[in-house]
Coordinates of C-alpha atoms in Angstrom, one line a residue:
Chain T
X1 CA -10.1 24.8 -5.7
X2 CA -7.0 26.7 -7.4
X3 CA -3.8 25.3 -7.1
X4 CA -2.5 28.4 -5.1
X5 CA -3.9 27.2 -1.8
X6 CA -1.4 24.0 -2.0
X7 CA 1.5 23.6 -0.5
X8 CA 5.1 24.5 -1.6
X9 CA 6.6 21.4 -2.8
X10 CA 9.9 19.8 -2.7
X11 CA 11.7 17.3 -3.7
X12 CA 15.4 15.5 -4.0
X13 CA 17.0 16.9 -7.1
X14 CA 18.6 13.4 -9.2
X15 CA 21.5 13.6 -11.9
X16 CA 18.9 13.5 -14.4
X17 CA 17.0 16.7 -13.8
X18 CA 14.2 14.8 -12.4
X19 CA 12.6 15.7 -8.3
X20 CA 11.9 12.2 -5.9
X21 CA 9.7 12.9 -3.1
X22 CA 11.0 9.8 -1.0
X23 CA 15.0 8.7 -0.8
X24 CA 14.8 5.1 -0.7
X25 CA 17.8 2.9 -0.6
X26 CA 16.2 -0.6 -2.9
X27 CA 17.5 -3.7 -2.3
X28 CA 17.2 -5.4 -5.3
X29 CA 17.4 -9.2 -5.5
X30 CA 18.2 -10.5 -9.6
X31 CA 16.1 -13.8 -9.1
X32 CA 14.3 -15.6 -6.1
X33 CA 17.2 -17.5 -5.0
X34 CA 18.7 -14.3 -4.0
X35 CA 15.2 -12.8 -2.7
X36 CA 16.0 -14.5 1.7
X37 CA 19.5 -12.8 1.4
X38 CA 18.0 -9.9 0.0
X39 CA 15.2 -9.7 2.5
X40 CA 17.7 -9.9 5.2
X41 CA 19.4 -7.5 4.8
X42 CA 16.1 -4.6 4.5
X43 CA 15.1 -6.4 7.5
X44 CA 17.8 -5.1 9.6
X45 CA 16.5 -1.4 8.9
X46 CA 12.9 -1.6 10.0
X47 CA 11.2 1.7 9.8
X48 CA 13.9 3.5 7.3
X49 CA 13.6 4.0 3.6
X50 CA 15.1 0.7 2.8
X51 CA 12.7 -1.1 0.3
X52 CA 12.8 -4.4 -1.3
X53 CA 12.7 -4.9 -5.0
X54 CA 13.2 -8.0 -7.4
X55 CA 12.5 -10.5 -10.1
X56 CA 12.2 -13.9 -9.5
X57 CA 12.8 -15.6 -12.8
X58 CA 16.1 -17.7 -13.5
X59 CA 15.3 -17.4 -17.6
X60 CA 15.5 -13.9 -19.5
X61 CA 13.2 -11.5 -20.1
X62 CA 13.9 -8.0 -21.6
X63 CA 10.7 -6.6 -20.1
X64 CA 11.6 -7.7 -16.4
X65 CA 15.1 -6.0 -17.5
X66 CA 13.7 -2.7 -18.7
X67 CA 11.5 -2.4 -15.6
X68 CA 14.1 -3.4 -13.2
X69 CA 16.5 -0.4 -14.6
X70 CA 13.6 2.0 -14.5
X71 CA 12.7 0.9 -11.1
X72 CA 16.6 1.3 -9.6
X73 CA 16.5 4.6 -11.4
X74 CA 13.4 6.4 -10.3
X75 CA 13.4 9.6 -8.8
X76 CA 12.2 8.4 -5.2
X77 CA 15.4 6.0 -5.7
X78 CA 18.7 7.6 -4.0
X79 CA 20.9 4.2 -3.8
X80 CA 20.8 0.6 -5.0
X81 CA 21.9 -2.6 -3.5
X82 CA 21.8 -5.8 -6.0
X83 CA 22.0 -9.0 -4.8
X84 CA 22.6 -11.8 -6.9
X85 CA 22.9 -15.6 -6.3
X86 CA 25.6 -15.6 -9.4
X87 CA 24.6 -18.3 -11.6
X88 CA 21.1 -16.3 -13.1
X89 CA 20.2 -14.8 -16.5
X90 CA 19.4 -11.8 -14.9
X91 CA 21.9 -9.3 -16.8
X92 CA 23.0 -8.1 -13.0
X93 CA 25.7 -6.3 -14.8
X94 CA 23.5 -3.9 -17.1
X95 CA 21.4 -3.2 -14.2
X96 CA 24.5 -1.8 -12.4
X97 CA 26.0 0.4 -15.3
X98 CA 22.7 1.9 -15.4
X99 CA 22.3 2.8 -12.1
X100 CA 25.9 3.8 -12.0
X101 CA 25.2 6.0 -15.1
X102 CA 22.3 7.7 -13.2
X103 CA 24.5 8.9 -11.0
X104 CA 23.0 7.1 -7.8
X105 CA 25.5 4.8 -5.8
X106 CA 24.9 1.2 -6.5
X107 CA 26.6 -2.6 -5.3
X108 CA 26.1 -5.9 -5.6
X109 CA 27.1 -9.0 -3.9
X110 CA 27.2 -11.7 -5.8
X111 CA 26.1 -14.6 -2.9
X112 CA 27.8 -17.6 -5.0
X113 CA 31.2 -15.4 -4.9
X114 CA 30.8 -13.9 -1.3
X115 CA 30.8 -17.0 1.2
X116 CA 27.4 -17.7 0.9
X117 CA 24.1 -16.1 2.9
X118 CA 25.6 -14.7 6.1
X119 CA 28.8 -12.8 4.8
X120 CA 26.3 -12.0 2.0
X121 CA 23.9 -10.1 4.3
X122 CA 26.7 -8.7 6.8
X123 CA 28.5 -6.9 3.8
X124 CA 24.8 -5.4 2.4
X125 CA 23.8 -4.4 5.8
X126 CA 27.1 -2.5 6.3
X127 CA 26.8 -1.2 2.4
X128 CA 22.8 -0.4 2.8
X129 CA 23.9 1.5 6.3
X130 CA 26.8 3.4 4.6
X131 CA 24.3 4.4 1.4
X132 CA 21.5 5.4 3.8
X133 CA 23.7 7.6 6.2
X134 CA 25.2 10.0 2.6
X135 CA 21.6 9.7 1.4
X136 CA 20.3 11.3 4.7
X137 CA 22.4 14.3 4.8
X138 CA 20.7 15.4 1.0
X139 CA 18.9 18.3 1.3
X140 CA 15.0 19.3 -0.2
X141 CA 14.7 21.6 -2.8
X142 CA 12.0 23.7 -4.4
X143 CA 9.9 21.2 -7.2
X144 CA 7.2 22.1 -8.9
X145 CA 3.5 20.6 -9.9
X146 CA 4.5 20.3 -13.2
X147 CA 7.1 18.0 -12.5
X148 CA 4.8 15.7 -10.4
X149 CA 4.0 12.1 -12.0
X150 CA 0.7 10.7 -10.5
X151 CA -0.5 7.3 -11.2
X152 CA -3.7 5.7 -10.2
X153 CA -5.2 2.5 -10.3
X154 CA -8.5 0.7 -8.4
X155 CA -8.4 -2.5 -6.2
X156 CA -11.4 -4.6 -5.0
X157 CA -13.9 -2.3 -6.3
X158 CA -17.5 -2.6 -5.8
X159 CA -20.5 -0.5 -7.2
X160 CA -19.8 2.5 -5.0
X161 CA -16.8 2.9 -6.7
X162 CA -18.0 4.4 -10.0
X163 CA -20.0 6.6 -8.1
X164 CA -17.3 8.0 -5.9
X165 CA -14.3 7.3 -5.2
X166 CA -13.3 6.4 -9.2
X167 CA -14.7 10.3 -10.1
X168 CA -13.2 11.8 -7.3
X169 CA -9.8 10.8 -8.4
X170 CA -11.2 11.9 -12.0
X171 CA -12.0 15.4 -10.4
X172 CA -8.2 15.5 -8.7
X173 CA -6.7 14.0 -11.9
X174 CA -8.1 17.0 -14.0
X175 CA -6.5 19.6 -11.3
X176 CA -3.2 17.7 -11.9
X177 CA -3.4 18.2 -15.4
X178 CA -4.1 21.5 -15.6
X179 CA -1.5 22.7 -13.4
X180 CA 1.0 20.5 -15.5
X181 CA 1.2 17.3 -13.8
X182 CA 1.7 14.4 -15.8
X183 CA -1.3 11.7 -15.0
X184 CA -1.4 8.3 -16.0
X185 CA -4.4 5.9 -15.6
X186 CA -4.9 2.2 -16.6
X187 CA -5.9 -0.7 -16.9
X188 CA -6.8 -1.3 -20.6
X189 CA -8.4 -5.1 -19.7
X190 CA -10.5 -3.1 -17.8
X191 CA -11.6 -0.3 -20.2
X192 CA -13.1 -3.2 -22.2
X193 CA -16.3 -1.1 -23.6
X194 CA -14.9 2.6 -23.4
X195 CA -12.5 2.5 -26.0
X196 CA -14.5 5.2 -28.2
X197 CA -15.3 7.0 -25.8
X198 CA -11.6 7.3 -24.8
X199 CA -11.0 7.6 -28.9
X200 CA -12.9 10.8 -28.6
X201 CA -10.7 11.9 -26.1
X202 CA -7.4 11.7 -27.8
X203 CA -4.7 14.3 -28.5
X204 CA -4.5 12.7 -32.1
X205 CA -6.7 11.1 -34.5
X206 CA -3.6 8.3 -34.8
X207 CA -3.5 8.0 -31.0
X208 CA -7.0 7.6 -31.0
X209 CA -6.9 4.3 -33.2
X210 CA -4.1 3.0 -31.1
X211 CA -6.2 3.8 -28.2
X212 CA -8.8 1.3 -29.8
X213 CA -6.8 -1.2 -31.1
X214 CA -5.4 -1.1 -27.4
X215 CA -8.5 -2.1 -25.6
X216 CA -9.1 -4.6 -28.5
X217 CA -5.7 -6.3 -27.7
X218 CA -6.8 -6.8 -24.6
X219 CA -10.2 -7.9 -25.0
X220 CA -8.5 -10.8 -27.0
X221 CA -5.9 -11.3 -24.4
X222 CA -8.3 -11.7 -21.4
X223 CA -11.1 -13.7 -23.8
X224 CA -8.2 -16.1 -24.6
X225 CA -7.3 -16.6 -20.8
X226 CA -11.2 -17.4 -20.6
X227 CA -11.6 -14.8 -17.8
X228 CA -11.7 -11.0 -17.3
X229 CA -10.3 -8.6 -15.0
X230 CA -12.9 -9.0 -12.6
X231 CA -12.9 -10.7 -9.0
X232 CA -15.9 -12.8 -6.9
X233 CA -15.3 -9.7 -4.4
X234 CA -16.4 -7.4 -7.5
X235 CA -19.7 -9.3 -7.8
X236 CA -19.9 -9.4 -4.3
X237 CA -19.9 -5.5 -3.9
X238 CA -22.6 -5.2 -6.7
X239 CA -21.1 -5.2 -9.8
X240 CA -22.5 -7.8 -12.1
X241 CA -20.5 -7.6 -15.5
X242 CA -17.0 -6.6 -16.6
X243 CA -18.3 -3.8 -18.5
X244 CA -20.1 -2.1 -15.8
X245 CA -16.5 -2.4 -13.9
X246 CA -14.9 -0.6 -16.6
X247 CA -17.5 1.7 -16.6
X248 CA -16.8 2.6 -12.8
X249 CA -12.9 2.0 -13.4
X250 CA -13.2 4.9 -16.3
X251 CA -14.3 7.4 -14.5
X252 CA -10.7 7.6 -12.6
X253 CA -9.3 9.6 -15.4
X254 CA -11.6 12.5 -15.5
X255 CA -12.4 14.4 -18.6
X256 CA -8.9 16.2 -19.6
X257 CA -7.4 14.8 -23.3
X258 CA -5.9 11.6 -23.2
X259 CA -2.1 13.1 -24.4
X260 CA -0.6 9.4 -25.0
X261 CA -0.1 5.9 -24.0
X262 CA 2.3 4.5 -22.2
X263 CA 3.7 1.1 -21.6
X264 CA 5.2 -0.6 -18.7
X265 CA 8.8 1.8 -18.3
X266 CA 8.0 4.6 -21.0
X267 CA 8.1 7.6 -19.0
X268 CA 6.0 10.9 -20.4
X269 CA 7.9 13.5 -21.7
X270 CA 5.3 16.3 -20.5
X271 CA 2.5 16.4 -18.4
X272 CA -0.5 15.2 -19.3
X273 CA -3.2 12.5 -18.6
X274 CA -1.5 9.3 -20.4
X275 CA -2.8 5.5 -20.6
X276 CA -1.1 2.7 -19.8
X277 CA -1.5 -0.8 -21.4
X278 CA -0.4 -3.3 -19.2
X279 CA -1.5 -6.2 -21.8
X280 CA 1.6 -7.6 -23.5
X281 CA 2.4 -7.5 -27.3
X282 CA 1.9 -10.6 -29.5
X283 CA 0.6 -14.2 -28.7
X284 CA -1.0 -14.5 -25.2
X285 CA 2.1 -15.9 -22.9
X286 CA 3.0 -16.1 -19.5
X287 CA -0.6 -15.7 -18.4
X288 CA -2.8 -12.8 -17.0
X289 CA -1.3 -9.7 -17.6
X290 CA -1.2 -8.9 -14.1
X291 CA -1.5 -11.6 -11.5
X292 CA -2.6 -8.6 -8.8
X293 CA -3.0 -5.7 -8.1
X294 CA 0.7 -5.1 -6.9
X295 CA 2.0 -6.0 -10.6
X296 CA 0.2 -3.0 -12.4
X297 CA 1.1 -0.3 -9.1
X298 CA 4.9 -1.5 -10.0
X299 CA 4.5 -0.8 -13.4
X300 CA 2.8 2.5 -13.2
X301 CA 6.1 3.3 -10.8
X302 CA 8.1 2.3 -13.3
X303 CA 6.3 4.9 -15.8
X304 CA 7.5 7.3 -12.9
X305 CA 5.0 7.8 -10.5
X306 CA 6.1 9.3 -7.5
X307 CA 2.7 8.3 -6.0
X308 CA -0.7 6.4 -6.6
X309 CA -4.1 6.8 -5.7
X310 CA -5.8 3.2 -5.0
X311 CA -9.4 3.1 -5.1
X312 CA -11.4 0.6 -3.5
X313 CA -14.8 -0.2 -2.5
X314 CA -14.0 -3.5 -1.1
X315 CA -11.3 -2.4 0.8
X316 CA -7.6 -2.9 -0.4
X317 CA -5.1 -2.5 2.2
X318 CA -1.7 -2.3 -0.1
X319 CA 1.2 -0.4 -0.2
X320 CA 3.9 -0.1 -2.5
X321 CA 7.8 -0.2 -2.5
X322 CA 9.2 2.8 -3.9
X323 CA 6.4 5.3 -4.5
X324 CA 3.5 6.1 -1.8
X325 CA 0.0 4.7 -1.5
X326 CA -2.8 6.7 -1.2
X327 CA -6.3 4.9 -0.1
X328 CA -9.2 6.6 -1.8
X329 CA -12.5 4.7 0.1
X330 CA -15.6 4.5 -2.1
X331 CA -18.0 2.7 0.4
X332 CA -19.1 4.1 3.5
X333 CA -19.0 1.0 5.0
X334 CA -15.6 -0.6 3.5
X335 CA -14.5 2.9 5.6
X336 CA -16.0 2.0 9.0
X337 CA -14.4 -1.2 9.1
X338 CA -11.0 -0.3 7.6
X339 CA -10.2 3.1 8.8
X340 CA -7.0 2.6 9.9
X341 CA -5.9 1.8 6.2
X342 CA -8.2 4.4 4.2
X343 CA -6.3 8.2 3.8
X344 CA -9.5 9.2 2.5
X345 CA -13.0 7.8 2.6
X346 CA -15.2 9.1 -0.8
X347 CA -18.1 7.2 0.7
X348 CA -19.0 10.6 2.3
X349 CA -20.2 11.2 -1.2
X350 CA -23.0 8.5 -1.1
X351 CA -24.0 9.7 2.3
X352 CA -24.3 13.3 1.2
X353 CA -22.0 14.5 3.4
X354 CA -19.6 15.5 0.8
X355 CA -19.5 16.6 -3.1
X356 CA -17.3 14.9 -5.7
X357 CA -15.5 18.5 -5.9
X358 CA -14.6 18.5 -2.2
X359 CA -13.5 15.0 -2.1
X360 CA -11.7 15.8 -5.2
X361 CA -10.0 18.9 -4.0
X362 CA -9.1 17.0 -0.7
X363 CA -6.9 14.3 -2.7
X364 CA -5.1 16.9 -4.5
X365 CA -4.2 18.6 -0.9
X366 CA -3.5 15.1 -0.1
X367 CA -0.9 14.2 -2.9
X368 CA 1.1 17.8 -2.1
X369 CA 1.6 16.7 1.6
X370 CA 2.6 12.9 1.4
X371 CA 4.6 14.4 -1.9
X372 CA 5.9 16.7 0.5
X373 CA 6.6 13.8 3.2
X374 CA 3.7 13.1 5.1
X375 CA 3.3 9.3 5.5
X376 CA 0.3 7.8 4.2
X377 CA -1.6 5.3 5.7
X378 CA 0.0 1.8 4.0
X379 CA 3.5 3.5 4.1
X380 CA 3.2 4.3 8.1
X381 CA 1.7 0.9 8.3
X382 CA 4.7 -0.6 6.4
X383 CA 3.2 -1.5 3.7
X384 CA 6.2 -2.0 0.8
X385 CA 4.6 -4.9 -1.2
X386 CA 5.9 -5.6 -4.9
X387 CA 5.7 -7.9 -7.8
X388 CA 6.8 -8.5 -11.4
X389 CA 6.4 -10.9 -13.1
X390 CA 7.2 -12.2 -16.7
X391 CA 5.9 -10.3 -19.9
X392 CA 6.5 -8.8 -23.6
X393 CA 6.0 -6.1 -25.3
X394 CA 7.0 -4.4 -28.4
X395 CA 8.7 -0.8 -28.7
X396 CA 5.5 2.0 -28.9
X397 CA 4.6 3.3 -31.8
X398 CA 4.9 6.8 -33.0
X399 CA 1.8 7.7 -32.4
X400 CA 1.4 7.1 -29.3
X401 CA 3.6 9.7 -28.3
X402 CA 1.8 12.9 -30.0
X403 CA 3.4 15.5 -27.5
X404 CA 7.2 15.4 -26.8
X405 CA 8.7 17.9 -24.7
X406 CA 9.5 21.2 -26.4
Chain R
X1 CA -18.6 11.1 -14.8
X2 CA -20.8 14.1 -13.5
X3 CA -22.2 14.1 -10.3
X4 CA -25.3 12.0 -9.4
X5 CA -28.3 13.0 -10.7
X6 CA -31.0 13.3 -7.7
X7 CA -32.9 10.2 -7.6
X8 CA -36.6 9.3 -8.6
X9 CA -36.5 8.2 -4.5
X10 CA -34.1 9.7 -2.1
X11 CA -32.9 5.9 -0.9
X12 CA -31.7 5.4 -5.2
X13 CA -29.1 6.8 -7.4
X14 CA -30.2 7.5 -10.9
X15 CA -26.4 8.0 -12.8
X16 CA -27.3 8.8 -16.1
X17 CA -31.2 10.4 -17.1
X18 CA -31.4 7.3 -19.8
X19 CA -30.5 4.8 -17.4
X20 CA -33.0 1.4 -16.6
X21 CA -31.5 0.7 -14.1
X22 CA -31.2 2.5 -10.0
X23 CA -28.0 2.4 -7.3
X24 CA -29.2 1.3 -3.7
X25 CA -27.9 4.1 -1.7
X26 CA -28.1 2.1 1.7
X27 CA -28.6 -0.8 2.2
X28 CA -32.6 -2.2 1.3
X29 CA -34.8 -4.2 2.8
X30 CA -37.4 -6.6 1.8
X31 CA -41.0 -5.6 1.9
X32 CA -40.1 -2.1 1.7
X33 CA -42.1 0.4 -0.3
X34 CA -40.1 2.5 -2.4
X35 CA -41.6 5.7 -5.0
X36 CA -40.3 4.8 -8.6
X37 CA -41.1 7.3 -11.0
X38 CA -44.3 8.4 -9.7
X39 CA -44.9 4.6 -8.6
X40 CA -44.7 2.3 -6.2
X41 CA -42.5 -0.4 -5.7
X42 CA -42.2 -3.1 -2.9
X43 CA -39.3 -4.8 -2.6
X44 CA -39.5 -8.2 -2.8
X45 CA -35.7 -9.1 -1.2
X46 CA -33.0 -7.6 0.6
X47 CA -30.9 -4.9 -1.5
X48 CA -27.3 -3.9 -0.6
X49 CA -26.0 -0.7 -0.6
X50 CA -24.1 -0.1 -4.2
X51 CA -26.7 -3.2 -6.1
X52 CA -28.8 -2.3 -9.3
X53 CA -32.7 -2.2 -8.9
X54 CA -34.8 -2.4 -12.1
X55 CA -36.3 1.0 -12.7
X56 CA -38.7 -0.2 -15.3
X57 CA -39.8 -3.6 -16.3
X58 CA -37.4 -5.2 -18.0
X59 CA -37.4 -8.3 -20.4
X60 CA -35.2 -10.8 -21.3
X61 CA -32.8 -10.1 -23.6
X62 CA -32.6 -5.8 -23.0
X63 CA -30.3 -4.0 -22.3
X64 CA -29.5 -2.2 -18.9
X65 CA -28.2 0.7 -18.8
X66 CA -25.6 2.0 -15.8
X67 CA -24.4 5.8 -16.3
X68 CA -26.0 6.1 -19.6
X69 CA -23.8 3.3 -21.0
X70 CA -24.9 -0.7 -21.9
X71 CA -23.4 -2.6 -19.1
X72 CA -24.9 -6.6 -20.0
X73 CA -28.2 -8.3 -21.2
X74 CA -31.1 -9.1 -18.5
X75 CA -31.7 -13.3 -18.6
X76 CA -35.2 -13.2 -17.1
X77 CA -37.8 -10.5 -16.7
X78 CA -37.6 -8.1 -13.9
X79 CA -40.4 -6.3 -12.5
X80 CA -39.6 -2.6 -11.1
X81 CA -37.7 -2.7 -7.6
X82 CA -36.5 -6.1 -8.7
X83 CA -32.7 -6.5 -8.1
X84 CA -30.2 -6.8 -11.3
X85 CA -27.2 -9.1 -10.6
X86 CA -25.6 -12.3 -11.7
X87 CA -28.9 -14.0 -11.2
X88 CA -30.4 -12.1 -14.4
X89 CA -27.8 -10.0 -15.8
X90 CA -25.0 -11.2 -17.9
X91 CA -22.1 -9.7 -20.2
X92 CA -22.0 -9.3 -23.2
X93 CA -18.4 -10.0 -23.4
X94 CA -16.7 -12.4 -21.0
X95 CA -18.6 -14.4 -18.6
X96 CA -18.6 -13.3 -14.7
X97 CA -16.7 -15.5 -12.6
X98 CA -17.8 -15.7 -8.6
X99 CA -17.5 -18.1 -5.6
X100 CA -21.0 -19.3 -5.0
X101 CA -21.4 -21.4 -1.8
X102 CA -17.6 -23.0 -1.7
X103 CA -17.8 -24.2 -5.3
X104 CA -16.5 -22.2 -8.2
X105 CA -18.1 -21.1 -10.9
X106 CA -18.7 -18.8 -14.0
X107 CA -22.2 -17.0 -14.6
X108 CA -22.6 -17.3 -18.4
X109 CA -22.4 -14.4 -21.2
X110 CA -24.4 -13.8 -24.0
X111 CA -21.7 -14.7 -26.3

C-alpha cells in the first residue's frame, strides 16, 4: 500500500510544536480521596471530551509525578482540571505550573479549602464547561505522518494472535515507520526469550545490550514475583508457556530497526520503532509491574501516543482516557461474539479470507481516520478506563537514545 | 513474522519449516483423520482452533518448536496429532499459572 492513498491528516496545533488528534478537557484527581469529586464532575458531560485521570496514592512517588505531568500535557490534552482533597503528597502544585507552562488552561480546587464535595463539583462543572466551550471553537490544521506517535500493546491473547493479528500490526507498524511515524511497542516481561533477536535489531551495538539487559531485568522481576505475564485466559486460548506468548506478542513490532527505548514518560525525539520497559529500576517493589492491561496503555500515552492498537484473541473490550483505542481481533471466533467492540477482526487471516498485507494496510487506513476523528469502537462505546499505579525507575541511559532529533 | 507457510494438511498451520509442532486452524475433532507429512494421523481428542498438535513424535524432555523458535520442554511423549498444552508442555522459564476446575494452580517449569 503507499502512503499516498491515506487521508490528509490534521490535528490541534499545542504551544509546544506538537499536533493532538483529540481535545480532551482531563479531570485529574491528585489521590483517591479526591477521585468521587472528581468523577462528578466528568459525569456531568456525558458524551464530550471530558476524560478522567488520577493517582490514587496519599504517599510520594516521582514516577506517578512524571507521568501525571506528561499525561496533563499530551498533545490530545487541550485543558486540565485538578482536584485535590488538600491534605496529600501529591505535589498538586508542580503539576499546575507545568501545565500552565504548556500553555493549556489548567485549575484546581482544592476540596478541603472549597466547602467540601458539592461546592467542589459545582465550581469544576462550571470551570470544565467554560474550558470545553474556548477549547471547541480551535480549529484543525494540516499534520503530518511523521509527527504521528503510535503505540501498541496486546490483551487477552490466545494462539491466533501470533499468527494474525500481533503480525498485522507488525505489517502496519513497518508502514508507520517508514513514512516517519514514531512506533513504540512493549512489553519487555513479555519479550522474555526474544531479547537477541531484538539485539539484532538495534540502531546501536550499545542499545542492543541495554536491549538485553532489559528483558533480563525483567525476567528477574517477574521470576521474583513467582509469576509471569501470562493469564489462565492465555492457556485457555492455546498458549501453553510464557515464551510462546512472547513469541506471538513479538511479532507486533514488525521488522524495522528497533531506534531506542523508552520508559514510562520519555517521549521519542524522531520517529522510529522504540521499546518500552515498563519493569521498574532496582529492587522488585510495589508489585507486578503492571497490574492490567490499562497500566501499560497509560504509559505508552504518556510516551505520547496519540493512539493504540490493542490486540486480542480472547477479546479485550478496553478503551482508554486520553488517546484512542483501536481493537485488532485475532480469532475468528473472539470476532463473532464481540463485534460490537472489534474495529477490525485479523481472524480473516486464519480463515483465508484475508492476507497479513491487507489486514495490515487496513489498520494503517484505520489509524489516519480515527487520527483524523472517526470514533473507534471503545471510544463510541465510552470506553475511558485508566490506571497508575506506584513504581520506580531510574533516568535512561545514553544509549538508549542513539537518534536525537537533528 | 512472515506469513504462514501452507500446511502439511489444509485444517494445520505450519509457522516456521523447522517447527515440531502444528496450529489447529478450526476447531478439531476427535476421531478425525488428518494427513501429516505424508501420514496419517487420528485424532485421539477434541482440538481447538489456535492449540498445538505434535507434528512428529515427540519425547520427554524435547524441545517444541512454534515459529522456528523453542517455546517449552514436552513432559511426556506425544505421538503425531497428539495435542501440546499444559498437560505435557512446560517452560523453561516461569511456571504457567491457570484456573483448573475452581481451584488455582500453577503447571510446573523445568527449572
Amino acid at each position: 500500500m503507499s502512503n499516498a492513498s491515506l487521508p490528509a491528516l490534521s490535528g490541534y496545533l499545542r504551544a509546544d510544536g506538537r499536533k493532538g488528534i483529540r481535545n480532551v478537557v482531563v479531570v485529574a484527581y491528585t489521590v483517591e480521596c479526591a477521585h468521587h469529586v472528581a468523577r462528578l464532575i466528568v459525569n456531568a458531560f456525558p458524551g464530550q471530551e471530558v476524560h478522567l485521570i488520577g493517582f490514587p496514592g496519599c504517599y510520594p512517588n516521582d514516577y506517578a509525578d512524571r507521568m501525571m505531568k506528561r499525561l496533563a500535557t499530551h498533545p490530545n490534552v487541550g485543558a486540565a482540571l485538578i482536584v485535590s482533597l488538600g491534605c496529600e503528597s501529591f505535589n498538586r502544585r508542580g503539576l499546575e505550573e507545568e501545565v500552565a507552562a504548556s500553555g493549556r488552561p489548567v485549575h484546581t480546587i482544592t476540596i478541603q479549602q472549597n466547602s467540601g464535595t458539592r461546592t467542589s463539583v459545582a465550581d469544576g462543572v462550571e470551570w470544565v464547561r467554560w474550558a470545553r466551550e474556548a477549547l471547541d471553537t480551535q480549529q484543525r490544521v494540516p499534520m503530518r505522518l511523521d509527527e504521528l506517535v503510535v503505540a501498541t500493546i496486546c490483551g487477552g491473547s490466545d494462539s491466533t494472535s501470533g499468527i494474525t493479528a500481533n503480525p498485522a500490526v507488525g505489517v502496519a507498524f513497518d508502514q508507520l515507520v517508514a513514512a516517519g511515524a514514531a512506533c513504540i511497542f512493549e512489553e519487555t516481561g513479555e519479550l522474555v526469550g526474544c531479547e537477541f533477536h531484538m539485539k539484532r535489531r538495534a540502531a546501536t551495538p550499545e542499545l542492543g545490550e541495554a536491549i538485553v539487559a532489559c528483558v533480563n531485568k525483567a525476567a528477574h522481576y517477574y521470576t521474583v514475583l513467582g509469576h509471569g505475564s501470562f493469564a489462565p485466559g492465555n492457556a485457555d486460548g492455546g498458549l501453553t508457556t510464557q515464551e510462546e506468548k512472547s513469541l506471538g506478542a513479538y511479532a507486533k513490532s514488525g521488522a524495522s530497526p528497533i531506534s531506542g527505548i523508552l520508559k514510562p514518560g520519555d517521549q521519542p525525539e524522531t520517529g522510529g520503532l522504540y521499546l518500552l520497559d515498563v519493569v521498574p529500576d532496582g529492587e522488585v517493589r510495589f508489585g507486578f509491574p503492571n497490574i492490567s492491561d490499562n497500566a501499560e496503555i497509560v504509559e505508552l500515552i504518556a510516551c505520547g501516543a496519540h493512539v493504540t492498537l490493542f490486540t486480542t484473541g480472547r477479546g479485550s473490550v478496553v478503551g482508554s482516557a486520553i488517546s484512542p483505542v483501536i481493537k485488532v481481533c485475532a480469532n475468528p471466533a473472539t470476532y463473532e461474539r464481540l463485534a460490537e467492540d472489534m474495529d477490525v477482526n485479523a481472524g480473516r487471516i486464519l480463515s483465508g479470507d484475508a492476507t497479513l498485507e491487507q489486514v495490515g494496510a487496513e489498520i494503517v487506513q484505520l489509524v489516519a481516520q480515527v487520527a483524523n476523528g472517526a470514533q473507534s469502537c471503545s471510544e463510541e462505546l465510552g470506553h475511558q478506563e485508566f490506571i497508575l499505579t506506584y513504581k520506580q525507575f531510574e533516568a535512561s541511559g545514553p544509549g538508549c537514545f542513539p537518534l536525537k532529533a537533528a | 513474522m512472515s506469513t504462514p507457510i501452507p500446511p502439511s494438511a489444509p485444517r494445520l498451520l505450519l509457522m516456521a519449516p523447522e517447527d515440531n509442532c502444528l496450529i489447529a486452524r478450526v476447531p478439531l475433532v476427535a476421531g478425525e483423520a488428518l494427513e501429516i507429512d505424508g501420514a496419517v494421523a487420528v485424532l485421539a481428542e477434541d482440538i481447538p482452533l489456535g492449540y498445538k498438535v505434535a507434528r512428529r513424535a515427540l519425547k520427554a524432555g524435547d524441545k517444541v518448536l512454534r515459529y522456528g523458535a523453542i517455546i517449552g520442554t514436552v513432559t511426556a511423549d506425544a505421538a503425531p496429532g497428539a495435542m501440546l498444552h499444559t498437560h505435557n508442555l512446560v517452560s523453561d522459564y516461569i511456571p504457567t499459572y491457570t484456573l483448573a476446575s475452581d481451584a488455582h494452580s500453577f503447571i510446573g517449569s523445568t527449572h
